[in-house]
Amino acid sequence: MTWLITGGAGYIGAHVARAMAGAGERVVALDDLSTGVPTRLPEDIPLVRGSALDGDLLKRVLAEHSVTGVAHLAARKQVGESVTQPTRYYQENVSGLATLLEAVAEAGVRRFLFSSSAAVYGNPDVELITEDTPCAPVNPYGETKLAGEWLVRAAGRAHGIATVCLRYFNVAGTAAPELADTGVLNIVPMVFDRLTRGEVPRIFGDDHPTPDGTCVRDYIHVADLADAHVAAARRLTGGATGDLTVNIGRGEGVSVRELITLIGEVSGDRRPPLVEPRRPGDSPRAVASAELAARELGWTARRGVREMVESAWAGWRLHHGG
């Protein structure tokens, strides 16, 4: 097997590439380097610079590296940006996927793994989100991920491609400091950024219908997420047919206040957070049911939230000082 990993130099993509290679798979990475960092990848993993929108390049890469499976992680993923630039998001996330699937079908590749998101669910009012929870995305990013799932399954049926869609919940942590998330888009690095600049963390709303009034989320260590990709790849190489869609989370909720308290313990900066008004559209609770992933992939998360925060803090200090 040779796996092409699109977005392979990204924060999540590099973890997946390393995990797949560590599991004995041959790996080639494709990344346009808009957010990817080449040094995240070891020298024995080839990196091709390019976009999923470049059909000719995709055909060359699939042929030259004798690719037999594709893990598609490349995508725009900022919710706020998707609201202001919806056409860009549909172009890169949906049109790019369509271009890739066309090349995959033409090359005779029969295994496809798609990076989806819990954003496809929107804001359901349920204790645990199962794969049967209705999908009702509330922003263009979530819409493109849901449309991507539809497209993956349709192409799979049309061309005999076995597919797996992984719906990520909130990803955090790092397997090594040099692989850390260098962006300031998710809650953990956002808190780190404020602490580094001498500011206190912010909580948006403490009057939600949750135990401490702050939003509750399901956090998954990026190394566990990478292991889930290995498990999904093994399912596909083991002769699985049809399609599978599973949540990737821990099945445990952590409130924003609990997370900020833990970050304070790890960083040594225990100043109380500033509470600001709720943000429109924030769901009070979004926690995965992880039962289907355990049953179908034989995978469960092994790392806790403290390990996520401690590893992320080590990575933050490496890249940002402190």
PDB file of C-alpha atoms in Angstrom:
ATOM      1  CA  MET A   1       0.000   0.000   0.000  1.00  0.00           C
ATOM      2  CA  THR A   2       1.027   3.570  -0.674  1.00  0.00           C
ATOM      3  CA  TRP A   3      -1.111   6.302   0.876  1.00  0.00           C
ATOM      4  CA  LEU A   4      -1.352   9.835  -0.443  1.00  0.00           C
ATOM      5  CA  ILE A   5      -2.091  12.230   2.398  1.00  0.00           C
ATOM      6  CA  THR A   6      -3.347  15.614   1.230  1.00  0.00           C
ATOM      7  CA  GLY A   7      -2.604  18.407   3.687  1.00  0.00           C
ATOM      8  CA  GLY A   8       0.211  16.167   4.881  1.00  0.00           C
ATOM      9  CA  ALA A   9       2.419  19.001   6.161  1.00  0.00           C
ATOM     10  CA  GLY A  10      -0.367  20.483   8.279  1.00  0.00           C
ATOM     11  CA  TYR A  11      -0.801  20.171  12.038  1.00  0.00           C
ATOM     12  CA  ILE A  12      -3.103  17.153  11.822  1.00  0.00           C
ATOM     13  CA  GLY A  13      -1.797  15.901   8.473  1.00  0.00           C
ATOM     14  CA  ALA A  14       1.782  15.555   9.675  1.00  0.00           C
ATOM     15  CA  HIS A  15       0.636  13.560  12.700  1.00  0.00           C
ATOM     16  CA  VAL A  16      -1.350  11.278  10.397  1.00  0.00           C
ATOM     17  CA  ALA A  17       1.560  10.906   7.961  1.00  0.00           C
ATOM     18  CA  ARG A  18       3.952   9.974  10.754  1.00  0.00           C
ATOM     19  CA  ALA A  19       1.490   7.554  12.329  1.00  0.00           C
ATOM     20  CA  MET A  20       0.800   5.844   9.004  1.00  0.00           C
ATOM     21  CA  ALA A  21       4.514   5.544   8.253  1.00  0.00           C
ATOM     22  CA  GLY A  22       5.129   4.267  11.772  1.00  0.00           C
ATOM     23  CA  ALA A  23       2.512   1.580  11.166  1.00  0.00           C
ATOM     24  CA  GLY A  24       4.489   0.350   8.166  1.00  0.00           C
ATOM     25  CA  GLU A  25       2.611   2.077   5.343  1.00  0.00           C
ATOM     26  CA  ARG A  26       4.362   3.877   2.503  1.00  0.00           C
ATOM     27  CA  VAL A  27       3.301   7.523   2.539  1.00  0.00           C
ATOM     28  CA  VAL A  28       3.530  10.506   0.194  1.00  0.00           C
ATOM     29  CA  ALA A  29       2.285  13.945   1.249  1.00  0.00           C
ATOM     30  CA  LEU A  30       0.679  16.657  -0.858  1.00  0.00           C
ATOM     31  CA  ASP A  31       0.389  20.175   0.558  1.00  0.00           C
ATOM     32  CA  ASP A  32       0.111  23.674  -0.896  1.00  0.00           C
ATOM     33  CA  LEU A  33       1.988  24.960   2.194  1.00  0.00           C
ATOM     34  CA  SER A  34      -0.527  27.738   2.791  1.00  0.00           C
ATOM     35  CA  THR A  35      -0.535  26.604   6.423  1.00  0.00           C
ATOM     36  CA  GLY A  36       1.615  23.485   6.231  1.00  0.00           C
ATOM     37  CA  VAL A  37       5.219  23.332   7.450  1.00  0.00           C
ATOM     38  CA  PRO A  38       7.584  21.027   5.495  1.00  0.00           C
ATOM     39  CA  THR A  39       9.843  20.342   8.493  1.00  0.00           C
ATOM     40  CA  ARG A  40       6.970  18.594  10.260  1.00  0.00           C
ATOM     41  CA  LEU A  41       7.582  15.647   7.946  1.00  0.00           C
ATOM     42  CA  PRO A  42      10.557  13.296   8.233  1.00  0.00           C
ATOM     43  CA  GLU A  43      12.907  13.141   5.266  1.00  0.00           C
ATOM     44  CA  ASP A  44      11.725   9.683   4.209  1.00  0.00           C
ATOM     45  CA  ILE A  45       8.188  10.929   3.482  1.00  0.00           C
ATOM     46  CA  PRO A  46       8.119  12.610   0.034  1.00  0.00           C
ATOM     47  CA  LEU A  47       6.390  15.995  -0.011  1.00  0.00           C
ATOM     48  CA  VAL A  48       4.804  17.302  -3.206  1.00  0.00           C
ATOM     49  CA  ARG A  49       3.866  20.967  -3.173  1.00  0.00           C
ATOM     50  CA  GLY A  50       0.511  21.490  -4.823  1.00  0.00           C
ATOM     51  CA  SER A  51      -3.241  21.775  -4.516  1.00  0.00           C
ATOM     52  CA  ALA A  52      -6.114  19.301  -4.710  1.00  0.00           C
ATOM     53  CA  LEU A  53      -7.546  21.667  -7.322  1.00  0.00           C
ATOM     54  CA  ASP A  54      -4.705  20.765  -9.721  1.00  0.00           C
ATOM     55  CA  GLY A  55      -6.073  17.708 -11.491  1.00  0.00           C
ATOM     56  CA  ASP A  56      -3.033  17.150 -13.724  1.00  0.00           C
ATOM     57  CA  LEU A  57      -0.684  17.226 -10.736  1.00  0.00           C
ATOM     58  CA  LEU A  58      -2.894  14.801  -8.837  1.00  0.00           C
ATOM     59  CA  LYS A  59      -2.871  12.329 -11.730  1.00  0.00           C
ATOM     60  CA  ARG A  60       0.950  12.507 -11.927  1.00  0.00           C
ATOM     61  CA  VAL A  61       1.376  11.996  -8.184  1.00  0.00           C
ATOM     62  CA  LEU A  62      -1.034   9.052  -8.074  1.00  0.00           C
ATOM     63  CA  ALA A  63       0.793   7.387 -10.988  1.00  0.00           C
ATOM     64  CA  GLU A  64       4.401   8.187 -10.057  1.00  0.00           C
ATOM     65  CA  HIS A  65       4.009   6.971  -6.474  1.00  0.00           C
ATOM     66  CA  SER A  66       1.728   4.005  -7.313  1.00  0.00           C
ATOM     67  CA  VAL A  67      -0.828   5.290  -4.824  1.00  0.00           C
ATOM     68  CA  THR A  68      -3.377   2.717  -3.665  1.00  0.00           C
ATOM     69  CA  GLY A  69      -5.189   4.746  -0.975  1.00  0.00           C
ATOM     70  CA  VAL A  70      -5.883   8.416  -0.301  1.00  0.00           C
ATOM     71  CA  ALA A  71      -6.425  10.228   3.005  1.00  0.00           C
ATOM     72  CA  HIS A  72      -7.843  13.661   2.196  1.00  0.00           C
ATOM     73  CA  LEU A  73      -7.172  16.189   4.964  1.00  0.00           C
ATOM     74  CA  ALA A  74      -6.459  19.328   2.913  1.00  0.00           C
ATOM     75  CA  ALA A  75      -9.159  21.958   3.477  1.00  0.00           C
ATOM     76  CA  ARG A  76      -9.906  25.461   4.641  1.00  0.00           C
ATOM     77  CA  LYS A  77     -11.194  25.180   8.196  1.00  0.00           C
ATOM     78  CA  GLN A  78     -11.796  28.568   9.844  1.00  0.00           C
ATOM     79  CA  VAL A  79     -15.453  28.940  10.689  1.00  0.00           C
ATOM     80  CA  GLY A  80     -15.448  32.736  10.777  1.00  0.00           C
ATOM     81  CA  GLU A  81     -13.523  32.977   7.531  1.00  0.00           C
ATOM     82  CA  SER A  82     -16.001  30.617   5.889  1.00  0.00           C
ATOM     83  CA  VAL A  83     -18.808  33.059   6.720  1.00  0.00           C
ATOM     84  CA  THR A  84     -17.029  35.959   5.007  1.00  0.00           C
ATOM     85  CA  GLN A  85     -15.511  33.904   2.144  1.00  0.00           C
ATOM     86  CA  PRO A  86     -18.067  31.174   1.362  1.00  0.00           C
ATOM     87  CA  THR A  87     -17.165  30.861  -2.325  1.00  0.00           C
ATOM     88  CA  ARG A  88     -13.524  30.253  -1.429  1.00  0.00           C
ATOM     89  CA  TYR A  89     -14.565  27.520   0.998  1.00  0.00           C
ATOM     90  CA  TYR A  90     -16.815  25.776  -1.496  1.00  0.00           C
ATOM     91  CA  GLN A  91     -14.129  26.080  -4.161  1.00  0.00           C
ATOM     92  CA  GLU A  92     -11.300  24.613  -2.077  1.00  0.00           C
ATOM     93  CA  ASN A  93     -13.237  22.178   0.116  1.00  0.00           C
ATOM     94  CA  VAL A  94     -15.800  20.860  -2.374  1.00  0.00           C
ATOM     95  CA  SER A  95     -14.386  21.545  -5.832  1.00  0.00           C
ATOM     96  CA  GLY A  96     -10.946  20.411  -4.672  1.00  0.00           C
ATOM     97  CA  LEU A  97     -12.456  17.196  -3.351  1.00  0.00           C
ATOM     98  CA  ALA A  98     -14.329  16.623  -6.626  1.00  0.00           C
ATOM     99  CA  THR A  99     -11.110  17.098  -8.608  1.00  0.00           C
ATOM    100  CA  LEU A 100      -9.300  14.664  -6.335  1.00  0.00           C
ATOM    101  CA  LEU A 101     -12.046  12.035  -6.547  1.00  0.00           C
ATOM    102  CA  GLU A 102     -12.019  12.265 -10.350  1.00  0.00           C
ATOM    103  CA  ALA A 103      -8.276  11.592 -10.364  1.00  0.00           C
ATOM    104  CA  VAL A 104      -8.673   8.788  -7.833  1.00  0.00           C
ATOM    105  CA  ALA A 105     -11.366   7.071  -9.896  1.00  0.00           C
ATOM    106  CA  GLU A 106      -9.363   7.416 -13.115  1.00  0.00           C
ATOM    107  CA  ALA A 107      -6.250   5.972 -11.442  1.00  0.00           C
ATOM    108  CA  GLY A 108      -8.152   2.962 -10.125  1.00  0.00           C
ATOM    109  CA  VAL A 109      -7.540   3.808  -6.457  1.00  0.00           C
ATOM    110  CA  ARG A 110     -10.119   1.947  -4.400  1.00  0.00           C
ATOM    111  CA  ARG A 111      -9.609   3.250  -0.861  1.00  0.00           C
ATOM    112  CA  PHE A 112     -10.496   6.763   0.300  1.00  0.00           C
ATOM    113  CA  LEU A 113     -10.410   8.287   3.780  1.00  0.00           C
ATOM    114  CA  PHE A 114     -12.066  11.683   4.258  1.00  0.00           C
ATOM    115  CA  SER A 115     -11.420  14.224   7.009  1.00  0.00           C
ATOM    116  CA  SER A 116     -14.833  15.499   8.078  1.00  0.00           C
ATOM    117  CA  SER A 117     -15.921  17.453  11.131  1.00  0.00           C
ATOM    118  CA  ALA A 118     -18.429  17.604  13.954  1.00  0.00           C
ATOM    119  CA  ALA A 119     -19.397  20.927  12.340  1.00  0.00           C
ATOM    120  CA  VAL A 120     -21.725  18.891  10.102  1.00  0.00           C
ATOM    121  CA  TYR A 121     -24.088  18.494  13.080  1.00  0.00           C
ATOM    122  CA  GLY A 122     -24.553  22.186  13.816  1.00  0.00           C
ATOM    123  CA  ASN A 123     -25.868  22.728  17.342  1.00  0.00           C
ATOM    124  CA  PRO A 124     -27.956  19.671  18.280  1.00  0.00           C
ATOM    125  CA  ASP A 125     -29.616  19.666  21.695  1.00  0.00           C
ATOM    126  CA  VAL A 126     -28.545  16.170  22.748  1.00  0.00           C
ATOM    127  CA  GLU A 127     -26.441  14.685  25.539  1.00  0.00           C
ATOM    128  CA  LEU A 128     -24.249  12.681  23.158  1.00  0.00           C
ATOM    129  CA  ILE A 129     -23.983  13.213  19.413  1.00  0.00           C
ATOM    130  CA  THR A 130     -24.254   9.927  17.551  1.00  0.00           C
ATOM    131  CA  GLU A 131     -23.689   9.374  13.863  1.00  0.00           C
ATOM    132  CA  ASP A 132     -27.469   9.250  13.488  1.00  0.00           C
ATOM    133  CA  THR A 133     -27.945  12.728  14.970  1.00  0.00           C
ATOM    134  CA  PRO A 134     -29.403  14.887  12.172  1.00  0.00           C
ATOM    135  CA  CYS A 135     -26.870  17.033  10.347  1.00  0.00           C
ATOM    136  CA  ALA A 136     -27.757  20.728  10.272  1.00  0.00           C
ATOM    137  CA  PRO A 137     -24.558  22.777   9.821  1.00  0.00           C
ATOM    138  CA  VAL A 138     -24.770  26.439  10.809  1.00  0.00           C
ATOM    139  CA  ASN A 139     -21.865  27.869   8.786  1.00  0.00           C
ATOM    140  CA  PRO A 140     -20.347  27.405   5.316  1.00  0.00           C
ATOM    141  CA  TYR A 141     -17.421  25.407   6.696  1.00  0.00           C
ATOM    142  CA  GLY A 142     -19.772  22.788   8.137  1.00  0.00           C
ATOM    143  CA  GLU A 143     -21.795  22.837   4.928  1.00  0.00           C
ATOM    144  CA  THR A 144     -18.711  22.071   2.833  1.00  0.00           C
ATOM    145  CA  LYS A 145     -17.812  19.150   5.082  1.00  0.00           C
ATOM    146  CA  LEU A 146     -21.314  17.705   4.840  1.00  0.00           C
ATOM    147  CA  ALA A 147     -21.336  18.191   1.072  1.00  0.00           C
ATOM    148  CA  GLY A 148     -17.921  16.541   1.023  1.00  0.00           C
ATOM    149  CA  GLU A 149     -19.295  13.476   2.787  1.00  0.00           C
ATOM    150  CA  TRP A 150     -22.139  13.235   0.259  1.00  0.00           C
ATOM    151  CA  LEU A 151     -19.674  13.492  -2.599  1.00  0.00           C
ATOM    152  CA  VAL A 152     -17.296  10.894  -1.145  1.00  0.00           C
ATOM    153  CA  ARG A 153     -20.087   8.374  -0.668  1.00  0.00           C
ATOM    154  CA  ALA A 154     -21.556   9.017  -4.115  1.00  0.00           C
ATOM    155  CA  ALA A 155     -18.175   8.623  -5.812  1.00  0.00           C
ATOM    156  CA  GLY A 156     -17.545   5.506  -3.782  1.00  0.00           C
ATOM    157  CA  ARG A 157     -20.784   3.938  -5.002  1.00  0.00           C
ATOM    158  CA  ALA A 158     -20.197   5.000  -8.590  1.00  0.00           C
ATOM    159  CA  HIS A 159     -16.602   3.800  -8.854  1.00  0.00           C
ATOM    160  CA  GLY A 160     -16.361   0.934  -6.371  1.00  0.00           C
ATOM    161  CA  ILE A 161     -14.249   2.917  -3.894  1.00  0.00           C
ATOM    162  CA  ALA A 162     -14.409   1.865  -0.234  1.00  0.00           C
ATOM    163  CA  THR A 163     -14.681   5.024   1.900  1.00  0.00           C
ATOM    164  CA  VAL A 164     -14.458   6.137   5.507  1.00  0.00           C
ATOM    165  CA  CYS A 165     -15.475   9.606   6.746  1.00  0.00           C
ATOM    166  CA  LEU A 166     -14.085  10.635  10.131  1.00  0.00           C
ATOM    167  CA  ARG A 167     -15.993  13.381  11.939  1.00  0.00           C
ATOM    168  CA  TYR A 168     -13.406  15.089  14.145  1.00  0.00           C
ATOM    169  CA  PHE A 169     -14.438  16.782  17.356  1.00  0.00           C
ATOM    170  CA  ASN A 170     -12.120  19.355  19.041  1.00  0.00           C
ATOM    171  CA  VAL A 171      -8.492  18.489  18.298  1.00  0.00           C
ATOM    172  CA  ALA A 172      -5.710  19.523  20.690  1.00  0.00           C
ATOM    173  CA  GLY A 173      -2.237  18.543  21.865  1.00  0.00           C
ATOM    174  CA  THR A 174       0.788  17.309  19.964  1.00  0.00           C
ATOM    175  CA  ALA A 175       2.849  14.136  19.740  1.00  0.00           C
ATOM    176  CA  ALA A 176       6.072  16.185  19.834  1.00  0.00           C
ATOM    177  CA  PRO A 177       6.731  19.905  20.431  1.00  0.00           C
ATOM    178  CA  GLU A 178       7.944  20.485  16.867  1.00  0.00           C
ATOM    179  CA  LEU A 179       4.619  19.192  15.494  1.00  0.00           C
ATOM    180  CA  ALA A 180       2.475  21.580  17.526  1.00  0.00           C
ATOM    181  CA  ASP A 181      -0.330  23.671  16.098  1.00  0.00           C
ATOM    182  CA  THR A 182       1.270  26.999  15.200  1.00  0.00           C
ATOM    183  CA  GLY A 183      -2.029  28.750  14.468  1.00  0.00           C
ATOM    184  CA  VAL A 184      -4.143  30.699  16.956  1.00  0.00           C
ATOM    185  CA  LEU A 185      -7.543  29.468  15.838  1.00  0.00           C
ATOM    186  CA  ASN A 186      -8.553  26.877  18.451  1.00  0.00           C
ATOM    187  CA  ILE A 187      -9.255  27.458  22.122  1.00  0.00           C
ATOM    188  CA  VAL A 188      -6.037  26.017  23.591  1.00  0.00           C
ATOM    189  CA  PRO A 189      -3.589  28.086  21.490  1.00  0.00           C
ATOM    190  CA  MET A 190      -5.937  31.081  21.814  1.00  0.00           C
ATOM    191  CA  VAL A 191      -5.587  30.938  25.598  1.00  0.00           C
ATOM    192  CA  PHE A 192      -1.829  30.405  25.314  1.00  0.00           C
ATOM    193  CA  ASP A 193      -1.589  33.455  23.047  1.00  0.00           C
ATOM    194  CA  ARG A 194      -3.387  35.686  25.527  1.00  0.00           C
ATOM    195  CA  LEU A 195      -1.244  34.473  28.419  1.00  0.00           C
ATOM    196  CA  THR A 196       1.939  35.069  26.414  1.00  0.00           C
ATOM    197  CA  ARG A 197       0.805  38.638  25.703  1.00  0.00           C
ATOM    198  CA  GLY A 198       0.091  39.249  29.370  1.00  0.00           C
ATOM    199  CA  GLU A 199      -3.675  39.122  28.959  1.00  0.00           C
ATOM    200  CA  VAL A 200      -6.188  36.943  30.807  1.00  0.00           C
ATOM    201  CA  PRO A 201      -8.181  34.226  28.999  1.00  0.00           C
ATOM    202  CA  ARG A 202     -11.712  34.981  27.839  1.00  0.00           C
ATOM    203  CA  ILE A 203     -14.891  33.002  28.372  1.00  0.00           C
ATOM    204  CA  PHE A 204     -17.794  33.763  26.063  1.00  0.00           C
ATOM    205  CA  GLY A 205     -20.843  33.305  28.235  1.00  0.00           C
ATOM    206  CA  ASP A 206     -21.164  31.712  31.677  1.00  0.00           C
ATOM    207  CA  ASP A 207     -24.944  31.434  31.580  1.00  0.00           C
ATOM    208  CA  HIS A 208     -25.303  28.394  29.321  1.00  0.00           C
ATOM    209  CA  PRO A 209     -27.457  25.477  30.557  1.00  0.00           C
ATOM    210  CA  THR A 210     -24.391  23.474  31.678  1.00  0.00           C
ATOM    211  CA  PRO A 211     -23.047  22.611  35.153  1.00  0.00           C
ATOM    212  CA  ASP A 212     -20.772  25.669  35.392  1.00  0.00           C
ATOM    213  CA  GLY A 213     -22.523  27.830  32.813  1.00  0.00           C
ATOM    214  CA  THR A 214     -19.758  27.573  30.190  1.00  0.00           C
ATOM    215  CA  CYS A 215     -19.820  25.602  26.945  1.00  0.00           C
ATOM    216  CA  VAL A 216     -18.941  21.913  27.125  1.00  0.00           C
ATOM    217  CA  ARG A 217     -16.861  20.298  24.386  1.00  0.00           C
ATOM    218  CA  ASP A 218     -15.269  16.951  23.529  1.00  0.00           C
ATOM    219  CA  TYR A 219     -11.481  17.243  23.123  1.00  0.00           C
ATOM    220  CA  ILE A 220      -9.413  14.636  21.289  1.00  0.00           C
ATOM    221  CA  HIS A 221      -5.617  14.388  21.353  1.00  0.00           C
ATOM    222  CA  VAL A 222      -4.179  14.769  17.861  1.00  0.00           C
ATOM    223  CA  ALA A 223      -2.089  11.612  18.374  1.00  0.00           C
ATOM    224  CA  ASP A 224      -5.270   9.648  19.125  1.00  0.00           C
ATOM    225  CA  LEU A 225      -6.814  11.166  16.001  1.00  0.00           C
ATOM    226  CA  ALA A 226      -3.805  10.016  13.981  1.00  0.00           C
ATOM    227  CA  ASP A 227      -4.228   6.513  15.419  1.00  0.00           C
ATOM    228  CA  ALA A 228      -7.869   6.599  14.284  1.00  0.00           C
ATOM    229  CA  HIS A 229      -6.660   7.223  10.721  1.00  0.00           C
ATOM    230  CA  VAL A 230      -4.366   4.215  10.962  1.00  0.00           C
ATOM    231  CA  ALA A 231      -7.287   2.105  12.184  1.00  0.00           C
ATOM    232  CA  ALA A 232      -9.476   3.382   9.330  1.00  0.00           C
ATOM    233  CA  ALA A 233      -6.723   2.688   6.803  1.00  0.00           C
ATOM    234  CA  ARG A 234      -6.376  -0.846   8.132  1.00  0.00           C
ATOM    235  CA  ARG A 235     -10.108  -1.345   7.718  1.00  0.00           C
ATOM    236  CA  LEU A 236      -9.887  -0.217   4.105  1.00  0.00           C
ATOM    237  CA  THR A 237      -6.836  -2.343   3.302  1.00  0.00           C
ATOM    238  CA  GLY A 238      -8.466  -5.325   4.994  1.00  0.00           C
ATOM    239  CA  GLY A 239     -11.024  -5.659   2.236  1.00  0.00           C
ATOM    240  CA  ALA A 240     -13.834  -3.483   3.587  1.00  0.00           C
ATOM    241  CA  THR A 241     -16.363  -2.322   1.027  1.00  0.00           C
ATOM    242  CA  GLY A 242     -19.033   0.361   1.014  1.00  0.00           C
ATOM    243  CA  ASP A 243     -18.882   3.417   3.244  1.00  0.00           C
ATOM    244  CA  LEU A 244     -18.467   4.114   6.948  1.00  0.00           C
ATOM    245  CA  THR A 245     -18.927   7.399   8.825  1.00  0.00           C
ATOM    246  CA  VAL A 246     -17.803   7.663  12.454  1.00  0.00           C
ATOM    247  CA  ASN A 247     -17.294  10.260  15.167  1.00  0.00           C
ATOM    248  CA  ILE A 248     -13.760  10.714  16.481  1.00  0.00           C
ATOM    249  CA  GLY A 249     -13.938  11.964  20.051  1.00  0.00           C
ATOM    250  CA  ARG A 250     -13.468  10.803  23.624  1.00  0.00           C
ATOM    251  CA  GLY A 251     -17.135  10.773  24.573  1.00  0.00           C
ATOM    252  CA  GLU A 252     -16.396  12.988  27.576  1.00  0.00           C
ATOM    253  CA  GLY A 253     -17.279  16.646  27.983  1.00  0.00           C
ATOM    254  CA  VAL A 254     -14.975  19.327  29.386  1.00  0.00           C
ATOM    255  CA  SER A 255     -16.260  22.826  30.066  1.00  0.00           C
ATOM    256  CA  VAL A 256     -14.434  25.925  28.901  1.00  0.00           C
ATOM    257  CA  ARG A 257     -13.909  26.961  32.518  1.00  0.00           C
ATOM    258  CA  GLU A 258     -12.479  23.539  33.405  1.00  0.00           C
ATOM    259  CA  LEU A 259     -10.138  23.716  30.417  1.00  0.00           C
ATOM    260  CA  ILE A 260      -8.917  27.213  31.292  1.00  0.00           C
ATOM    261  CA  THR A 261      -8.342  26.147  34.898  1.00  0.00           C
ATOM    262  CA  LEU A 262      -6.240  23.230  33.666  1.00  0.00           C
ATOM    263  CA  ILE A 263      -4.278  25.503  31.336  1.00  0.00           C
ATOM    264  CA  GLY A 264      -3.590  27.752  34.326  1.00  0.00           C
ATOM    265  CA  GLU A 265      -2.225  24.810  36.314  1.00  0.00           C
ATOM    266  CA  VAL A 266       0.027  23.689  33.454  1.00  0.00           C
ATOM    267  CA  SER A 267       1.265  27.154  32.504  1.00  0.00           C
ATOM    268  CA  GLY A 268       1.534  28.507  36.048  1.00  0.00           C
ATOM    269  CA  ASP A 269      -0.666  31.490  35.141  1.00  0.00           C
ATOM    270  CA  ARG A 270      -3.780  31.068  37.264  1.00  0.00           C
ATOM    271  CA  ARG A 271      -5.326  34.496  36.764  1.00  0.00           C
ATOM    272  CA  PRO A 272      -9.121  34.252  36.556  1.00  0.00           C
ATOM    273  CA  PRO A 273     -10.626  34.563  33.076  1.00  0.00           C
ATOM    274  CA  LEU A 274     -12.622  37.495  31.798  1.00  0.00           C
ATOM    275  CA  VAL A 275     -16.259  36.608  31.159  1.00  0.00           C
ATOM    276  CA  GLU A 276     -17.774  38.237  28.080  1.00  0.00           C
ATOM    277  CA  PRO A 277     -21.220  37.857  26.461  1.00  0.00           C
ATOM    278  CA  ARG A 278     -22.118  34.707  24.585  1.00  0.00           C
ATOM    279  CA  ARG A 279     -21.162  34.459  20.935  1.00  0.00           C
ATOM    280  CA  PRO A 280     -24.036  33.909  18.498  1.00  0.00           C
ATOM    281  CA  GLY A 281     -24.428  30.290  17.486  1.00  0.00           C
ATOM    282  CA  ASP A 282     -22.359  28.710  20.255  1.00  0.00           C
ATOM    283  CA  SER A 283     -23.821  25.357  21.240  1.00  0.00           C
ATOM    284  CA  PRO A 284     -23.976  24.785  25.018  1.00  0.00           C
ATOM    285  CA  ARG A 285     -22.801  21.183  24.650  1.00  0.00           C
ATOM    286  CA  ALA A 286     -21.168  19.143  21.872  1.00  0.00           C
ATOM    287  CA  VAL A 287     -19.894  15.745  22.998  1.00  0.00           C
ATOM    288  CA  ALA A 288     -19.440  12.694  20.783  1.00  0.00           C
ATOM    289  CA  SER A 289     -20.685   9.205  21.176  1.00  0.00           C
ATOM    290  CA  ALA A 290     -17.524   7.211  20.390  1.00  0.00           C
ATOM    291  CA  GLU A 291     -19.151   3.773  20.436  1.00  0.00           C
ATOM    292  CA  LEU A 292     -19.319   3.248  16.673  1.00  0.00           C
ATOM    293  CA  ALA A 293     -15.612   3.987  16.177  1.00  0.00           C
ATOM    294  CA  ALA A 294     -14.770   1.463  18.886  1.00  0.00           C
ATOM    295  CA  ARG A 295     -17.010  -1.160  17.337  1.00  0.00           C
ATOM    296  CA  GLU A 296     -16.148  -0.635  13.662  1.00  0.00           C
ATOM    297  CA  LEU A 297     -12.512   0.464  13.871  1.00  0.00           C
ATOM    298  CA  GLY A 298     -11.390  -1.141  17.122  1.00  0.00           C
ATOM    299  CA  TRP A 299     -10.220   2.334  18.165  1.00  0.00           C
ATOM    300  CA  THR A 300     -10.700   4.330  21.352  1.00  0.00           C
ATOM    301  CA  ALA A 301      -8.942   7.454  22.560  1.00  0.00           C
ATOM    302  CA  ARG A 302      -6.195   6.779  25.120  1.00  0.00           C
ATOM    303  CA  ARG A 303      -4.962  10.254  26.063  1.00  0.00           C
ATOM    304  CA  GLY A 304      -6.620  12.654  28.476  1.00  0.00           C
ATOM    305  CA  VAL A 305      -7.112  16.403  28.465  1.00  0.00           C
ATOM    306  CA  ARG A 306      -4.170  17.099  30.792  1.00  0.00           C
ATOM    307  CA  GLU A 307      -1.840  15.345  28.358  1.00  0.00           C
ATOM    308  CA  MET A 308      -3.298  17.429  25.543  1.00  0.00           C
ATOM    309  CA  VAL A 309      -2.674  20.673  27.408  1.00  0.00           C
ATOM    310  CA  GLU A 310       0.804  19.732  28.668  1.00  0.00           C
ATOM    311  CA  SER A 311       1.988  18.655  25.226  1.00  0.00           C
ATOM    312  CA  ALA A 312       0.434  21.702  23.560  1.00  0.00           C
ATOM    313  CA  TRP A 313       2.094  24.016  26.093  1.00  0.00           C
ATOM    314  CA  ALA A 314       5.508  22.445  25.398  1.00  0.00           C
ATOM    315  CA  GLY A 315       4.921  22.985  21.690  1.00  0.00           C
ATOM    316  CA  TRP A 316       3.766  26.567  22.223  1.00  0.00           C
ATOM    317  CA  ARG A 317       6.897  27.418  24.209  1.00  0.00           C
ATOM    318  CA  LEU A 318       9.095  25.911  21.506  1.00  0.00           C
ATOM    319  CA  HIS A 319       7.497  28.005  18.763  1.00  0.00           C
ATOM    320  CA  HIS A 320       6.606  31.163  20.665  1.00  0.00           C
ATOM    321  CA  GLY A 321       8.986  31.310  23.600  1.00  0.00           C
ATOM    322  CA  GLY A 322       8.033  31.562  27.235  1.00  0.00           C
TER     323      GLY A 322
END
